[in-house]
C-alpha cells in the first residue's frame, strides 16, 4: 500500500509523510528480487471458480488517493519494469478540484511543527459551535481517542481523529477549512490540480495497462454512512470508473481509511465488485481471506 511517492527533500512540504522516489526504486528492486508482481486481473482470476494459478510469491502494488505523484513518479518506473500498479483515486477530488479533508489535514501537519498548538486551537474554537452541535468535553474526546497509532505521536493522533471523525462533520469541515487557509493556501483549486491526477492522466495510466479502481466518491468513512449513503458513494465512484472505460465485471474497491462493514459489503456484492482492499496490515492468505476484505502491507513495513 503506497500513498505519497515524491522527491520529498525538494518539495514544498518536505515533512509530508511519504516515500521518496529513491526509496521507491530501492523497494522495487527488493520486491522484484523476492516476489513476482501480478496484475489485479490475475488476482481476480485466481479467486474466480476457475482458480487460475498465481506465480510463487505473488505481490500486488496498490496506490491510494489518486495523487499526481503516481502519474509523474510511479507510473514511468512501473512501466519501465513491466509492473502493473493499482490506482485508487476518489472521484470527487479528480472531478471537482477539491482537496480532500484528509489531505488538508496532512498538509496542515506538514506546515506546522507545533502540533500541540493546533490541538489547542481546535478545542478553543469548539465553543463557537457548541450551541448548534452536540459537542463533548475535551476530556471526553481525549478518552474516545485510542492511545496509539502505528506511526503517529499522541498529538498527531488526537488532531487527526478529531478532524477526521470525532467532531460532527460540519464542525470539522469548517475547522479544517480555516486551518488549511491559514497555514497552507487559500487557493484550493490550484493546490488540488497540483496534488491530484487529472482525468486525462488517469486515462493514460489505464491505456498503459495500469489498473484503476474505486476509492469512493468523497473519501468518506464508508462504514459510518447509512446504507443509502453507501449506495450513493459507491455508485458515484462507479460512474466515474465507467467514464474511464472500467467494466462492471472488473472493478475493485479500496476502502478509504479501511472502513468497511456488512451493509457496504452487501452493496459491493450486488454490484459484482471483484476485490476489496482494507488497511489491515498483514499478508493476504487467499485460502482464508475473503476477496472483498483483503489485508495489505504498508510500504513502511518493507525493510528496504
Ligand atoms: Zn485514501
Short mmCIF file of C-alpha atoms and ligand atoms in Angstrom, two decimals:
data_model
loop_
_atom_site.label_atom_id
_atom_site.label_comp_id
_atom_site.label_asym_id
_atom_site.label_seq_id
_atom_site.Cartn_x
_atom_site.Cartn_y
_atom_site.Cartn_z
CA UNK A 1 0.00 0.00 0.00
CA UNK A 2 1.50 3.27 -1.16
CA UNK A 3 0.33 6.86 -0.75
CA UNK A 4 2.75 9.73 -1.50
CA UNK A 5 5.79 8.85 -3.62
CA UNK A 6 7.75 12.06 -4.21
CA UNK A 7 11.09 13.82 -4.03
CA UNK A 8 10.26 14.99 -0.51
CA UNK A 9 13.52 16.84 0.05
CA UNK A 10 12.91 19.19 -2.86
CA UNK A 11 9.16 19.54 -2.41
CA UNK A 12 7.33 22.46 -0.82
CA UNK A 13 6.25 20.21 2.05
CA UNK A 14 9.23 18.02 2.98
CA UNK A 15 7.51 16.99 6.24
CA UNK A 16 4.66 15.25 4.42
CA UNK A 17 4.61 11.53 5.24
CA UNK A 18 5.61 9.67 2.11
CA UNK A 19 8.19 7.56 0.38
CA UNK A 20 10.98 9.24 -1.58
CA UNK A 21 11.36 8.31 -5.25
CA UNK A 22 14.79 6.92 -4.41
CA UNK A 23 13.40 4.66 -1.69
CA UNK A 24 10.57 3.60 -4.00
CA UNK A 25 13.18 2.47 -6.57
CA UNK A 26 15.01 0.51 -3.85
CA UNK A 27 11.73 -1.09 -2.83
CA UNK A 28 11.01 -2.09 -6.42
CA UNK A 29 14.45 -3.75 -6.58
CA UNK A 30 13.72 -5.52 -3.29
CA UNK A 31 10.27 -6.60 -4.44
CA UNK A 32 11.44 -7.88 -7.82
CA UNK A 33 14.27 -9.86 -6.22
CA UNK A 34 11.88 -11.72 -3.90
CA UNK A 35 8.38 -11.56 -5.33
CA UNK A 36 6.55 -11.72 -8.64
CA UNK A 37 4.40 -8.66 -9.28
CA UNK A 38 0.95 -9.62 -10.59
CA UNK A 39 -1.94 -7.63 -12.05
CA UNK A 40 -5.31 -7.11 -10.37
CA UNK A 41 -6.84 -9.15 -13.19
CA UNK A 42 -4.57 -12.10 -12.27
CA UNK A 43 -5.83 -11.95 -8.70
CA UNK A 44 -9.45 -11.70 -9.86
CA UNK A 45 -8.97 -14.84 -11.99
CA UNK A 46 -7.17 -16.66 -9.18
CA UNK A 47 -10.17 -16.04 -6.92
CA UNK A 48 -12.74 -16.99 -9.58
CA UNK A 49 -14.17 -20.55 -9.76
CA UNK A 50 -11.56 -21.38 -12.46
CA UNK A 51 -8.87 -20.66 -9.82
CA UNK A 52 -6.15 -19.59 -12.22
CA UNK A 53 -2.78 -20.29 -10.66
CA UNK A 54 -0.65 -17.40 -9.45
CA UNK A 55 3.16 -17.40 -9.63
CA UNK A 56 5.14 -18.14 -6.47
CA UNK A 57 5.34 -15.20 -4.01
CA UNK A 58 2.87 -13.01 -5.89
CA UNK A 59 2.66 -9.33 -4.97
CA UNK A 60 0.21 -6.63 -6.00
CA UNK A 61 1.15 -2.95 -5.69
CA UNK A 62 -1.61 -0.50 -4.73
CA UNK A 63 -1.56 3.31 -4.73
CA UNK A 64 -4.28 5.20 -2.85
CA UNK A 65 -5.82 8.64 -3.29
CA UNK A 66 -5.02 9.49 -6.94
CA UNK A 67 -2.01 11.74 -6.26
CA UNK A 68 -0.18 13.31 -9.21
CA UNK A 69 2.91 11.65 -7.68
CA UNK A 70 1.53 8.42 -9.07
CA UNK A 71 1.46 9.70 -12.64
CA UNK A 72 4.70 11.68 -12.55
CA UNK A 73 6.90 9.47 -10.35
CA UNK A 74 5.39 5.99 -10.04
CA UNK A 75 3.98 5.30 -13.49
CA UNK A 76 7.22 5.66 -15.55
CA UNK A 77 9.12 3.42 -13.10
CA UNK A 78 6.46 0.71 -13.11
CA UNK A 79 6.02 0.89 -16.88
CA UNK A 80 9.77 0.54 -17.48
CA UNK A 81 9.83 -2.59 -15.32
CA UNK A 82 6.64 -4.05 -16.76
CA UNK A 83 4.86 -3.96 -13.40
CA UNK A 84 1.17 -3.15 -13.06
CA UNK A 85 0.10 -0.75 -10.32
CA UNK A 86 -3.45 -0.50 -8.97
CA UNK A 87 -4.50 3.13 -8.57
CA UNK A 88 -7.45 4.24 -6.46
CA UNK A 89 -8.47 7.90 -6.97
CA UNK A 90 -11.54 9.28 -5.11
CA UNK A 91 -13.86 10.58 -7.85
CA UNK A 92 -14.67 13.96 -6.32
CA UNK A 93 -11.10 15.14 -5.86
CA UNK A 94 -10.36 14.43 -9.51
CA UNK A 95 -13.58 15.83 -10.96
CA UNK A 96 -14.23 18.87 -8.76
CA UNK A 97 -10.72 20.08 -7.87
CA UNK A 98 -11.50 19.93 -4.18
CA UNK A 99 -8.80 18.98 -1.72
CA UNK A 100 -10.00 16.12 0.46
CA UNK A 101 -10.14 16.94 4.17
CA UNK A 102 -7.80 14.03 4.89
CA UNK A 103 -5.20 15.66 2.63
CA UNK A 104 -5.80 19.14 4.05
CA UNK A 105 -5.05 17.74 7.50
CA UNK A 106 -1.81 16.13 6.24
CA UNK A 107 -0.59 19.41 4.73
CA UNK A 108 -1.60 21.42 7.80
CA UNK A 109 0.51 19.00 9.85
CA UNK A 110 3.36 19.27 7.35
CA UNK A 111 3.26 23.07 7.55
CA UNK A 112 3.02 23.45 11.34
CA UNK A 113 5.68 21.97 13.60
CA UNK A 114 3.91 22.65 16.93
CA UNK A 115 1.06 20.14 16.74
CA UNK A 116 0.12 20.78 20.37
CA UNK A 117 -0.82 24.36 19.46
CA UNK A 118 -3.06 23.05 16.66
CA UNK A 119 -4.84 20.72 19.08
CA UNK A 120 -5.34 23.68 21.47
CA UNK A 121 -6.70 25.78 18.59
CA UNK A 122 -9.24 23.11 17.70
CA UNK A 123 -10.50 22.82 21.28
CA UNK A 124 -10.65 26.59 21.81
CA UNK A 125 -12.69 27.05 18.63
CA UNK A 126 -15.28 24.48 19.72
CA UNK A 127 -17.09 26.98 21.97
CA UNK A 128 -18.47 28.84 18.95
CA UNK A 129 -20.08 25.63 17.62
CA UNK A 130 -21.46 24.23 20.88
CA UNK A 131 -24.89 25.87 20.67
CA UNK A 132 -25.56 24.37 17.25
CA UNK A 133 -23.98 20.93 17.55
CA UNK A 134 -23.85 18.30 20.31
CA UNK A 135 -20.20 18.50 21.35
CA UNK A 136 -18.43 16.59 24.09
CA UNK A 137 -15.93 17.92 26.60
CA UNK A 138 -12.23 17.98 25.80
CA UNK A 139 -11.68 15.14 28.30
CA UNK A 140 -14.40 13.02 26.67
CA UNK A 141 -12.82 13.45 23.24
CA UNK A 142 -9.40 12.53 24.58
CA UNK A 143 -10.94 9.49 26.25
CA UNK A 144 -12.68 8.44 23.00
CA UNK A 145 -9.44 8.50 21.00
CA UNK A 146 -7.40 5.33 21.33
CA UNK A 147 -3.90 5.65 22.73
CA UNK A 148 -1.61 4.50 19.95
CA UNK A 149 -1.46 4.77 16.22
CA UNK A 150 1.27 2.85 14.46
CA UNK A 151 3.18 5.82 13.07
CA UNK A 152 1.84 8.95 14.78
CA UNK A 153 2.58 10.81 18.02
CA UNK A 154 -0.25 11.31 20.55
CA UNK A 155 -0.91 14.92 19.48
CA UNK A 156 -0.99 13.95 15.79
CA UNK A 157 -3.35 11.05 16.54
CA UNK A 158 -5.68 13.33 18.53
CA UNK A 159 -5.70 16.03 15.86
CA UNK A 160 -6.32 13.58 13.02
CA UNK A 161 -9.07 11.73 14.85
CA UNK A 162 -10.85 14.95 15.94
CA UNK A 163 -10.75 16.37 12.42
CA UNK A 164 -11.33 13.11 10.56
CA UNK A 165 -14.17 11.60 12.58
CA UNK A 166 -14.83 12.55 16.21
CA UNK A 167 -16.28 16.04 15.67
CA UNK A 168 -19.61 16.49 13.83
CA UNK A 169 -18.96 16.69 10.08
CA UNK A 170 -19.84 20.41 9.57
CA UNK A 171 -17.71 21.42 12.56
CA UNK A 172 -14.62 19.52 11.47
CA UNK A 173 -15.04 20.65 7.84
CA UNK A 174 -15.11 24.31 8.94
CA UNK A 175 -12.12 23.96 11.28
CA UNK A 176 -10.10 22.14 8.62
CA UNK A 177 -11.04 24.80 6.05
CA UNK A 178 -9.79 27.58 8.35
CA UNK A 179 -6.53 25.86 9.30
CA UNK A 180 -5.79 24.96 5.66
CA UNK A 181 -6.39 28.55 4.51
CA UNK A 182 -4.24 29.90 7.35
CA UNK A 183 -1.29 27.50 7.15
CA UNK A 184 -1.25 26.06 3.62
CA UNK A 185 -3.09 28.06 0.95
CA UNK A 186 -6.28 29.94 0.15
CA UNK A 187 -6.13 28.73 -3.47
CA UNK A 188 -7.66 25.30 -3.03
CA UNK A 189 -8.33 24.75 -6.72
CA UNK A 190 -4.71 25.27 -7.82
CA UNK A 191 -3.50 23.17 -4.91
CA UNK A 192 -5.89 20.40 -5.94
CA UNK A 193 -4.59 20.42 -9.53
CA UNK A 194 -1.06 20.14 -8.19
CA UNK A 195 -1.98 17.37 -5.76
CA UNK A 196 -4.19 15.00 -7.76
CA UNK A 197 -4.05 13.37 -11.16
CA UNK A 198 -6.36 14.70 -13.85
CA UNK A 199 -8.90 12.55 -15.66
CA UNK A 200 -6.62 12.52 -18.73
CA UNK A 201 -3.66 11.32 -16.69
CA UNK A 202 -5.72 8.53 -15.13
CA UNK A 203 -6.96 7.54 -18.61
CA UNK A 204 -3.32 7.46 -19.75
CA UNK A 205 -2.42 5.10 -16.87
CA UNK A 206 -5.21 2.81 -17.92
CA UNK A 207 -4.14 2.84 -21.58
CA UNK A 208 -0.74 1.64 -20.41
CA UNK A 209 -2.22 -1.35 -18.61
CA UNK A 210 -2.46 0.07 -15.10
CA UNK A 211 -5.49 -0.90 -13.00
CA UNK A 212 -7.89 1.84 -11.89
CA UNK A 213 -10.29 1.06 -9.03
CA UNK A 214 -12.75 2.82 -6.74
CA UNK A 215 -11.75 4.77 -3.64
CA UNK A 216 -15.29 6.08 -3.10
CA UNK A 217 -16.56 9.44 -4.26
CA UNK A 218 -15.72 11.77 -1.36
CA UNK A 219 -13.22 9.58 0.53
CA UNK A 220 -15.73 9.19 3.37
CA UNK A 221 -15.53 6.58 6.12
CA UNK A 222 -17.96 4.30 4.29
CA UNK A 223 -18.60 2.15 7.38
CA UNK A 224 -20.04 5.19 9.15
CA UNK A 225 -22.59 6.02 6.44
CA UNK A 226 -26.19 4.83 6.23
CA UNK A 227 -26.84 2.04 3.68
CA UNK A 228 -28.49 4.61 1.36
CA UNK A 229 -25.48 6.91 1.55
CA UNK A 230 -23.17 3.94 0.94
CA UNK A 231 -25.07 3.21 -2.28
CA UNK A 232 -24.62 6.81 -3.44
CA UNK A 233 -20.87 6.82 -2.67
CA UNK A 234 -20.29 3.51 -4.45
CA UNK A 235 -22.44 4.31 -7.48
CA UNK A 236 -20.92 7.75 -7.98
CA UNK A 237 -17.45 6.24 -7.94
CA UNK A 238 -18.64 3.55 -10.37
CA UNK A 239 -19.95 6.20 -12.75
CA UNK A 240 -16.51 7.80 -12.64
CA UNK A 241 -14.83 4.46 -13.38
CA UNK A 242 -17.26 3.92 -16.24
CA UNK A 243 -16.17 7.20 -17.89
CA UNK A 244 -12.65 5.73 -17.85
CA UNK A 245 -13.85 2.55 -19.54
CA UNK A 246 -13.56 0.31 -16.46
CA UNK A 247 -16.10 -2.51 -16.88
CA UNK A 248 -18.53 -3.52 -14.13
CA UNK A 249 -17.07 -7.05 -14.22
CA UNK A 250 -13.52 -5.93 -13.42
CA UNK A 251 -13.98 -3.27 -10.80
CA UNK A 252 -12.29 -3.27 -7.44
CA UNK A 253 -12.69 -1.25 -4.25
CA UNK A 254 -10.12 0.23 -1.92
CA UNK A 255 -11.90 1.35 1.28
CA UNK A 256 -10.96 4.89 2.38
CA UNK A 257 -9.33 4.54 5.84
CA UNK A 258 -10.07 0.81 5.52
CA UNK A 259 -13.66 1.47 6.64
CA UNK A 260 -15.96 -1.43 5.70
CA UNK A 261 -18.99 -3.13 7.26
CA UNK A 262 -21.63 -5.72 6.33
CA UNK A 263 -24.05 -3.33 4.65
CA UNK A 264 -21.25 -1.93 2.47
CA UNK A 265 -20.17 -5.46 1.54
CA UNK A 266 -23.75 -6.14 0.50
CA UNK A 267 -23.74 -3.06 -1.76
CA UNK A 268 -20.47 -4.21 -3.33
CA UNK A 269 -21.72 -7.78 -3.84
CA UNK A 270 -24.86 -6.62 -5.62
CA UNK A 271 -22.63 -4.60 -7.98
CA UNK A 272 -20.23 -7.51 -8.56
CA UNK A 273 -17.17 -5.92 -7.02
CA UNK A 274 -14.23 -8.26 -7.64
CA UNK A 275 -11.71 -7.30 -4.96
CA UNK A 276 -11.81 -5.15 -1.80
CA UNK A 277 -8.67 -3.79 -0.11
CA UNK A 278 -8.58 -2.89 3.59
CA UNK A 279 -5.71 -1.41 5.63
CA UNK A 280 -5.32 -4.43 7.92
CA UNK A 281 -1.52 -4.78 7.94
CA UNK A 282 -0.70 -8.38 7.10
CA UNK A 283 -0.05 -10.62 4.12
CA UNK A 284 -3.20 -11.99 2.48
CA UNK A 285 -3.91 -15.71 2.63
CA UNK A 286 -6.09 -16.40 -0.39
CA UNK A 287 -7.31 -19.72 1.04
CA UNK A 288 -8.73 -17.96 4.07
CA UNK A 289 -9.25 -14.27 3.34
CA UNK A 290 -12.42 -13.01 1.69
CA UNK A 291 -11.82 -11.38 -1.69
CA UNK A 292 -13.67 -8.24 -0.53
CA UNK A 293 -11.67 -7.74 2.68
CA UNK A 294 -8.07 -8.33 1.64
CA UNK A 295 -5.35 -7.05 4.02
CA UNK A 296 -2.37 -5.01 2.78
CA UNK A 297 1.19 -4.44 3.93
CA UNK A 298 2.17 -0.77 4.20
CA UNK A 299 5.24 0.42 2.30
CA UNK A 300 6.78 1.36 5.67
CA UNK A 301 6.71 -2.32 6.65
CA UNK A 302 9.20 -3.21 3.92
CA UNK A 303 12.78 -3.49 5.20
CA UNK A 304 14.25 -1.54 2.29
ZN1 LIG B 1 -7.33 7.11 0.83
#
